Coordinates of N, CA and C in Angstrom, one line a residue:
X13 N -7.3 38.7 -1.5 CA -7.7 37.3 -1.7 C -8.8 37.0 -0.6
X14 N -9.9 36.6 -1.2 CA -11.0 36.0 0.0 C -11.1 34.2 -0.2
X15 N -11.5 34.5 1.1 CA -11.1 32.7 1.5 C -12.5 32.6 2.5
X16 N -13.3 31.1 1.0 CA -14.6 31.0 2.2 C -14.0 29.7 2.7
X17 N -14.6 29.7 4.0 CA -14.9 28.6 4.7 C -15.3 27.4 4.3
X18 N -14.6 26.2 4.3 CA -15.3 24.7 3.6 C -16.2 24.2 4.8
X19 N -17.5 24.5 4.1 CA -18.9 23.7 5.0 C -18.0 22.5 5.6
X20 N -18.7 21.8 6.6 CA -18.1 20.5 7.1 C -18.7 19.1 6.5
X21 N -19.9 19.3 6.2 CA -20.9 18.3 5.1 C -19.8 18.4 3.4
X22 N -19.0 19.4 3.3 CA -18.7 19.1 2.0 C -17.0 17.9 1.8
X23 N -16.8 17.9 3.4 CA -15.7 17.4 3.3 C -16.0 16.0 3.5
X24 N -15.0 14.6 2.8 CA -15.2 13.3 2.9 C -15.1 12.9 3.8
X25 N -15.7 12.3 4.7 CA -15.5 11.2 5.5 C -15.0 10.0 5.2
X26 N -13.6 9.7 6.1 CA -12.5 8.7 6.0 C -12.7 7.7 6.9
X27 N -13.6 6.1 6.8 CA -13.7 5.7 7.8 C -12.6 4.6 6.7
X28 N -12.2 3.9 6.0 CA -11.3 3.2 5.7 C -10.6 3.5 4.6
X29 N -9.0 3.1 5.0 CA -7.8 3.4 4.0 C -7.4 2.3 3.5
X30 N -7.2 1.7 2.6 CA -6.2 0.7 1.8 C -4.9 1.2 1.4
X31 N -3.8 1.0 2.4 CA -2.3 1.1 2.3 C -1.5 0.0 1.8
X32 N -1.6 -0.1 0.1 CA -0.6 -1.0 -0.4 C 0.8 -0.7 -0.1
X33 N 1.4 -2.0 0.0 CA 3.2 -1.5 0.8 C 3.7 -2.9 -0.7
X34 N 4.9 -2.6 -1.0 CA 6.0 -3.8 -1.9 C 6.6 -4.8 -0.6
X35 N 6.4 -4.2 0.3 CA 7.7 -4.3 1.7 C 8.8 -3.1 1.3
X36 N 9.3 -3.0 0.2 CA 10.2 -1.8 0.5 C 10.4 -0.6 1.2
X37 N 11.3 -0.3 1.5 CA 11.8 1.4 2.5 C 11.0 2.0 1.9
X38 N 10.8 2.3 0.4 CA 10.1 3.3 -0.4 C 8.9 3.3 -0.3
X39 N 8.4 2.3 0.3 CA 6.7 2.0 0.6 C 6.3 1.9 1.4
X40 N 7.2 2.2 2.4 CA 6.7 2.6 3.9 C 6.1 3.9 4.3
X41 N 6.7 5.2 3.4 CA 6.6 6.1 3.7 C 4.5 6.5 3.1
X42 N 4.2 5.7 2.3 CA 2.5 5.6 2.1 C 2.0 4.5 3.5
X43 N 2.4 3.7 4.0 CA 2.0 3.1 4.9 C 1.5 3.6 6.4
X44 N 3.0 4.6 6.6 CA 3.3 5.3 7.8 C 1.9 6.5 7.6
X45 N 1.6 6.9 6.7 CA 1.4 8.6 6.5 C -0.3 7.7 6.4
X46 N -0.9 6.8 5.8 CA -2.2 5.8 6.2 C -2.5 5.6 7.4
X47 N -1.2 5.0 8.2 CA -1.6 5.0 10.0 C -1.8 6.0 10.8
X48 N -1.1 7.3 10.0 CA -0.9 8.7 11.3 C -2.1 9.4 10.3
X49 N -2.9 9.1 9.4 CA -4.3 9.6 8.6 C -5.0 9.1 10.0
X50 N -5.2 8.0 9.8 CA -6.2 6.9 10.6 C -6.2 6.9 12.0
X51 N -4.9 7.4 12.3 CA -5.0 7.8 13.8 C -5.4 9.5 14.0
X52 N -5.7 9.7 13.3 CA -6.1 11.4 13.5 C -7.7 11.5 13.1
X53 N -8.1 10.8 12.3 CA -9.5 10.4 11.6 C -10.3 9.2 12.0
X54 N -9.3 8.3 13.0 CA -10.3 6.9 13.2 C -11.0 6.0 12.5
X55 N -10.0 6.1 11.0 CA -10.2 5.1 10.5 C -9.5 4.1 10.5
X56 N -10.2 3.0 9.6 CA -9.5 1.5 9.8 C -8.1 1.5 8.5
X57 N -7.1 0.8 8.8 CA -6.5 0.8 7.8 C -6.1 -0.9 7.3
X58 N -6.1 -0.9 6.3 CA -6.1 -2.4 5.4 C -4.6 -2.2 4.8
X59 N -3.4 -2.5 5.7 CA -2.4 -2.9 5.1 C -2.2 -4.3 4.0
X60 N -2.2 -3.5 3.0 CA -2.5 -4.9 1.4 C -0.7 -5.0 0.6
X61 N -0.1 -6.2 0.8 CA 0.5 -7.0 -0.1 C 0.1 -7.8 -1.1
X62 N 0.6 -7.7 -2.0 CA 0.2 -8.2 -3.1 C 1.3 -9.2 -3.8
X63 N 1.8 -10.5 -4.0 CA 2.6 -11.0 -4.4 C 2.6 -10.9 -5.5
X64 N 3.5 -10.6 -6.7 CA 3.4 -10.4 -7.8 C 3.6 -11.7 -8.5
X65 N 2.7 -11.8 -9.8 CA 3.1 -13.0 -10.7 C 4.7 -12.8 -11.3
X66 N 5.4 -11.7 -11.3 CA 6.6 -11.7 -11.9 C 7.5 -11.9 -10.7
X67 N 7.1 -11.5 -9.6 CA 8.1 -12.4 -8.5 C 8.4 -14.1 -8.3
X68 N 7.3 -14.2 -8.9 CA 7.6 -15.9 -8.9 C 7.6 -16.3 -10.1
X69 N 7.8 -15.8 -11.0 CA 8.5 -16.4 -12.8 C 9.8 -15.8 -12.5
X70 N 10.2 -14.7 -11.6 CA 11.5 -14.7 -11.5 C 12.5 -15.5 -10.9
X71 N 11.7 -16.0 -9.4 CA 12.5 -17.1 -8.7 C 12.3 -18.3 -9.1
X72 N 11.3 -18.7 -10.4 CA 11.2 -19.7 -11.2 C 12.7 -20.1 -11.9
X73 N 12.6 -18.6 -12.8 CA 14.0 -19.1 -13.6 C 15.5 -18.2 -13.1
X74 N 15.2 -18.2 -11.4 CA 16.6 -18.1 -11.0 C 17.4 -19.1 -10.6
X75 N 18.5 -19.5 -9.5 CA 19.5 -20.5 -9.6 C 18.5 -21.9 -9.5
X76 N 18.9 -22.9 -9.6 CA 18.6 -24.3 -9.4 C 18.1 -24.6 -7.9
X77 N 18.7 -24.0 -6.8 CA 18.0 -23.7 -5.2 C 17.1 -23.3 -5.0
X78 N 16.9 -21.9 -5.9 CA 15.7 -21.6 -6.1 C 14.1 -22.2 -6.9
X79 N 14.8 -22.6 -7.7 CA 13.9 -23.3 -8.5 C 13.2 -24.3 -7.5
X80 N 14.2 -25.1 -6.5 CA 13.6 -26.7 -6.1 C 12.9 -25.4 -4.8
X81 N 13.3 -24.5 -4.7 CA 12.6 -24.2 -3.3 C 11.4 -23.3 -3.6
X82 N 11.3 -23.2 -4.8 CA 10.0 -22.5 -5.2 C 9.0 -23.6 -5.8
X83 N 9.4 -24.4 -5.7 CA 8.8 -26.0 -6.9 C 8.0 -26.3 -5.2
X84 N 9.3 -26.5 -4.6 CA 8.6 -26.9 -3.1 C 7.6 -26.5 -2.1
X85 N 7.1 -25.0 -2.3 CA 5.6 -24.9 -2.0 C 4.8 -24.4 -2.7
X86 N 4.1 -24.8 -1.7 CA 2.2 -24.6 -2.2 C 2.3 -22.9 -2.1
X87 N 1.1 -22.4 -3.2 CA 0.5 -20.9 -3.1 C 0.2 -20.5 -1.7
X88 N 0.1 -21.2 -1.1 CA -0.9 -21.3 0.3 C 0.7 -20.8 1.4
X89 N 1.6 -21.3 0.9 CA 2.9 -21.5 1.8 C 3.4 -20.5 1.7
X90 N 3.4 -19.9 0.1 CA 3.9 -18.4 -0.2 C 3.5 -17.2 0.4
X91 N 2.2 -17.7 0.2 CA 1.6 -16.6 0.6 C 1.7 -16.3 2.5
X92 N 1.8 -17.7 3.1 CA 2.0 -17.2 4.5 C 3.4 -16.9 4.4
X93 N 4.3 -16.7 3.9 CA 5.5 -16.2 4.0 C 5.8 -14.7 4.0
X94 N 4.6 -14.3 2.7 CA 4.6 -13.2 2.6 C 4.1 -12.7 3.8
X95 N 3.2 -13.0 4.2 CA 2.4 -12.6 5.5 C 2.7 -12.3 6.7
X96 N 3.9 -13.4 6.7 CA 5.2 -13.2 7.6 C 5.7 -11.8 7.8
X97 N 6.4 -11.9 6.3 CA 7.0 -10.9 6.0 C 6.7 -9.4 6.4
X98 N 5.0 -9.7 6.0 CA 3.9 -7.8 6.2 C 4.4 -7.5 7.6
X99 N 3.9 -8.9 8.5 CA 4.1 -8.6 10.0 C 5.5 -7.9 10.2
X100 N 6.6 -8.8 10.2 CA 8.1 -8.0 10.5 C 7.6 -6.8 9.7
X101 N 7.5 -6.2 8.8 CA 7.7 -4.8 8.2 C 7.1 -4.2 9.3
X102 N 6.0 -4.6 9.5 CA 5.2 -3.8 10.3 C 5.3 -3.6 11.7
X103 N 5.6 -4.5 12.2 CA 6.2 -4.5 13.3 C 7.5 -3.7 13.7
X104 N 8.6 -3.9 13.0 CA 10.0 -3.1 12.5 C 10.1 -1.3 12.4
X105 N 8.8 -1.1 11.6 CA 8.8 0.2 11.3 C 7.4 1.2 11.7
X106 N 6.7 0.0 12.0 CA 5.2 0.8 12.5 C 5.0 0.7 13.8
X107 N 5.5 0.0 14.8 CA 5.2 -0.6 16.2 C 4.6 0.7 16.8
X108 N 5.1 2.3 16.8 CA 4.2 2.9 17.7 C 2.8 3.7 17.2
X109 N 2.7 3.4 16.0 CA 1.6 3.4 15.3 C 0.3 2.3 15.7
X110 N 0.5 1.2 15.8 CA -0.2 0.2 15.4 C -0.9 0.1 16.8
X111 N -0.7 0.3 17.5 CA -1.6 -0.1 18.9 C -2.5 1.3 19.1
X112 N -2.0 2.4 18.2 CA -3.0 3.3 18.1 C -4.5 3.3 17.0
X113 N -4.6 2.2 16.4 CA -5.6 2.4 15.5 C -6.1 1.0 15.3
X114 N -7.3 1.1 14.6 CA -8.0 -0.4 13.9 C -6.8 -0.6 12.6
X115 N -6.3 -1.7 12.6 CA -5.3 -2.0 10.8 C -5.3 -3.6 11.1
X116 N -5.1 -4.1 9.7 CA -5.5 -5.4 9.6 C -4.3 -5.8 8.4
X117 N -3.7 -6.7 7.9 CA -3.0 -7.1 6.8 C -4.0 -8.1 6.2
X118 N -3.5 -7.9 4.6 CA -4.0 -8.9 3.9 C -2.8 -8.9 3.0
X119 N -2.8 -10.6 2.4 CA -2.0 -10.8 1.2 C -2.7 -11.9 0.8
X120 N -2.2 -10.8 -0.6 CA -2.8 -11.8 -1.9 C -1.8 -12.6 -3.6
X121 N -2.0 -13.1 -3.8 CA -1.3 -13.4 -4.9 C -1.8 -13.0 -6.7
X122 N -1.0 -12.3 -7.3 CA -2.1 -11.5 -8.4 C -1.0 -10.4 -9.0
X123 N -1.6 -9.6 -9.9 CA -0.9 -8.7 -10.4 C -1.2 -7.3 -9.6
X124 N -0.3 -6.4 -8.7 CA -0.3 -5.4 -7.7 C -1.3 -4.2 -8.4
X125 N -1.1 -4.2 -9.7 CA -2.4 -2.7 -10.0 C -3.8 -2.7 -9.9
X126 N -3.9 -4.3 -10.3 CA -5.2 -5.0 -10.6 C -5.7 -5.2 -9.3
X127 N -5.0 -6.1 -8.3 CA -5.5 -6.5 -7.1 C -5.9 -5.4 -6.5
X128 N -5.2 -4.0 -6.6 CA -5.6 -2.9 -5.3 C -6.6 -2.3 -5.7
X129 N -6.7 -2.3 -6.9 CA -8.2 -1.7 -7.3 C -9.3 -2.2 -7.5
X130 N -9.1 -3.7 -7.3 CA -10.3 -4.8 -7.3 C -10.5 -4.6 -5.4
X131 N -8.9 -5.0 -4.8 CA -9.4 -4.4 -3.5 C -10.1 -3.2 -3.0
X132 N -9.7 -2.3 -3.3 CA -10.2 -1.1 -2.7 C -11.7 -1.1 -3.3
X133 N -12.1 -1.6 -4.0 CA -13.5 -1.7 -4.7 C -14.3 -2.7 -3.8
X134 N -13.8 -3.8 -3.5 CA -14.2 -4.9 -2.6 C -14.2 -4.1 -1.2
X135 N -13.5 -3.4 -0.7 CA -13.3 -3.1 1.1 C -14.3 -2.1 0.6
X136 N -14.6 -1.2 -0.1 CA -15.1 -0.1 -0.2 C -14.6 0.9 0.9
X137 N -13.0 1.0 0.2 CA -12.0 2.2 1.1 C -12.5 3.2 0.1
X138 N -12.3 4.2 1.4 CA -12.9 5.6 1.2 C -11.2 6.2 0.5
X139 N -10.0 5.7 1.0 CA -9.1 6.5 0.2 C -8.2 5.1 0.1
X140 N -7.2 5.2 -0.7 CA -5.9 4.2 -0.7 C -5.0 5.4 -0.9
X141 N -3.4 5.4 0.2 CA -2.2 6.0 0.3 C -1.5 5.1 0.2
X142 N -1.0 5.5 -1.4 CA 0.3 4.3 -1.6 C 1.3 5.8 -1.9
X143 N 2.6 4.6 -1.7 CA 3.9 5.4 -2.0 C 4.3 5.5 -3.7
X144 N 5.2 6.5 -4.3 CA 5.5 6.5 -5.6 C 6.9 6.3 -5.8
X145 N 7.6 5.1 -6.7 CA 8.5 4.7 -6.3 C 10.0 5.7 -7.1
X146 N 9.2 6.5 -8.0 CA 10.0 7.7 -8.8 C 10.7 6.5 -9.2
X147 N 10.9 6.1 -10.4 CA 11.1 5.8 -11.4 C 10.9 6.4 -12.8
X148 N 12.1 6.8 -13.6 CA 11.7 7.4 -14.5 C 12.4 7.0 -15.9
X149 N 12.3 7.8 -17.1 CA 13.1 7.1 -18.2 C 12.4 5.7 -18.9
X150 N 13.8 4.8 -18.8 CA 13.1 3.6 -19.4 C 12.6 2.5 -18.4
X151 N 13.0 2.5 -17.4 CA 12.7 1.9 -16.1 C 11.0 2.1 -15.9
X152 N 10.2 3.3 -16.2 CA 9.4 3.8 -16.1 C 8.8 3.3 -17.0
X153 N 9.3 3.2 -18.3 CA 8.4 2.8 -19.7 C 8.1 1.4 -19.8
X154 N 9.5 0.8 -19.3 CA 9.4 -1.2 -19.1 C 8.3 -1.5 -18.5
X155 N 8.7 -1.0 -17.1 CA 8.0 -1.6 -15.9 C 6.6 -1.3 -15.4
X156 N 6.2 0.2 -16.0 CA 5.2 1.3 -15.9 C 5.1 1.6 -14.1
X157 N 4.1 2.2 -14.3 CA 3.7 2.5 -12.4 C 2.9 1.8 -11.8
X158 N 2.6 0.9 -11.1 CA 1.6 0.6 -10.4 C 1.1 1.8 -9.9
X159 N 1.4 2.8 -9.1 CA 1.0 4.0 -8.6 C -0.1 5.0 -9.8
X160 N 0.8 4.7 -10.9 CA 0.1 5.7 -11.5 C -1.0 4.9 -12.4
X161 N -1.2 3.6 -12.5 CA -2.7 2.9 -13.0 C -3.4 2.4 -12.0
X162 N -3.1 3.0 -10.7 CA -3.9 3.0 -9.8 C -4.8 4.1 -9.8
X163 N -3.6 5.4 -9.4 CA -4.7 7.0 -10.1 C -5.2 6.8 -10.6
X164 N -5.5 6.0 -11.7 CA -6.1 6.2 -13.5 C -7.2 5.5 -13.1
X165 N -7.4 4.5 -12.5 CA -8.3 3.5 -11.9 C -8.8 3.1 -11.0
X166 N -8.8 3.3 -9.9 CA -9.5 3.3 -8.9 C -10.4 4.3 -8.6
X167 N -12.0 3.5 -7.7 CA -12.7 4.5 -7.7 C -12.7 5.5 -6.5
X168 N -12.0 5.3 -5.9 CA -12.3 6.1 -4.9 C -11.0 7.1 -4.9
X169 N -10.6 8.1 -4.1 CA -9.4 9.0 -4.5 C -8.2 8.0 -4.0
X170 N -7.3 8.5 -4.6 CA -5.7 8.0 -4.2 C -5.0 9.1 -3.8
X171 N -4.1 9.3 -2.6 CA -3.3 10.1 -2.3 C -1.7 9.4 -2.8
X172 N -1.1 10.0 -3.3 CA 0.3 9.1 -3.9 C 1.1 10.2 -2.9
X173 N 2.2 9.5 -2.5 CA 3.3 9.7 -1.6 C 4.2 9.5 -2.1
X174 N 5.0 10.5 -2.0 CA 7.1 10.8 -2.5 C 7.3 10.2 -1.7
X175 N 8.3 9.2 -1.5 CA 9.0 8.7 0.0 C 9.9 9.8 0.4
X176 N 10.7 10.7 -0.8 CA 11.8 11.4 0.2 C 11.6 12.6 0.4
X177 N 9.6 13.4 0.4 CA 9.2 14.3 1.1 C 8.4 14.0 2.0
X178 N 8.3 12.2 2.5 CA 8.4 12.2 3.6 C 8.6 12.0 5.0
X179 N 8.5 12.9 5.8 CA 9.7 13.0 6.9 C 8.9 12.9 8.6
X180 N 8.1 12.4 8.4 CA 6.8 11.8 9.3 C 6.5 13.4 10.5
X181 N 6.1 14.1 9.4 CA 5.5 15.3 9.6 C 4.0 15.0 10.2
X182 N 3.2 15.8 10.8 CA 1.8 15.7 11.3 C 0.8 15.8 10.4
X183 N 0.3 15.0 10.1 CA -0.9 14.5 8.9 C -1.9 15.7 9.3
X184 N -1.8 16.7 7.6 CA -3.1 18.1 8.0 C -4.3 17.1 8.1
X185 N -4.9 17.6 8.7 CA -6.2 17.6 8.9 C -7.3 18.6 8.6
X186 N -8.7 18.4 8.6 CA -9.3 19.4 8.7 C -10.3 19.7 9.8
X187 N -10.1 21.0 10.4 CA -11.0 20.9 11.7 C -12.1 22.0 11.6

């Protein structure tokens, strides 16, 4: 087997990552593996939430508490909640990450496949590392992938991440 050498001009330059997260455990594992990218490459990373329109036609027509307490704020109020929320996640499970690198949150309100690829178009990120939440069957057919109409659609590469391969191993690099 011969093995040439990859010129260094032919390899991408990673100055920004777009790390969509749900908040879920399963979506940490694309967030975590974006910050230890970014700390090894010095790029910036754009932690992106996305509130989904079916999260809130859900707590629409859940109990009657819900109802008056979703009736009760503004888009504006949701959305800082969510924001809230990015912070604890982030704080909770990224704290020795995060003082090592440029990273920023944003949240938005919108449908999650559309927003990250209108984002990542807008930041002009060089990659997005999102997590894949392995869903399969009919769960998969209902709900479809955000992950995988992101691959299909975004312009720039997507790295997709298994959460249960991974095990916050050291981000290859190339030197």
């Amino acid at each position: 087997m011969v093995a040439r050498p990859i010129k260094q001009e032919a390899l991408m330059e990673i100055r920004k990552i777009l790390a969509p997260t749900d908040l879920s455990k399963l979506s940490l594992a694309g967030v975590r593996y974006a910050l230890e990218l970014a700390r090894d490459s010095g790029a910036e990373v754009i932690v992106y939430h996305v509130v989904s329109y079916d999260e809130i036609t859900r707590t629409q027509r859940g109990s009657d508490e819900e109802t008056t307490d979703f009736a009760s704020r503004s888009p504006q109020q949701l959305l800082e909640r969510h924001h809230q929320a990015l912070k604890s996640f982030l704080e909770e499970s990224c704290s020795d990450l995060l003082p090592l690198i440029a990273a920023r949150e944003k949240v938005e309100l919108g449908k999650p496949d559309k927003n990250i690829i209108e984002e990542a178009a807008k930041e002009a990120a060089d990659l997005i590392v999102i997590s894949t939440h392995g869903r399969t069957g009919l769960s998969h057919m209902l709900l479809g992938s955000v992950t995988e109409k992101v691959v299909r659609e975004a312009i720039c590469p997507v790295l997709s991440i298994r959460p249960e391969l991974f095990k916050e191993k050291k981000v290859p690099t190339a030197s």
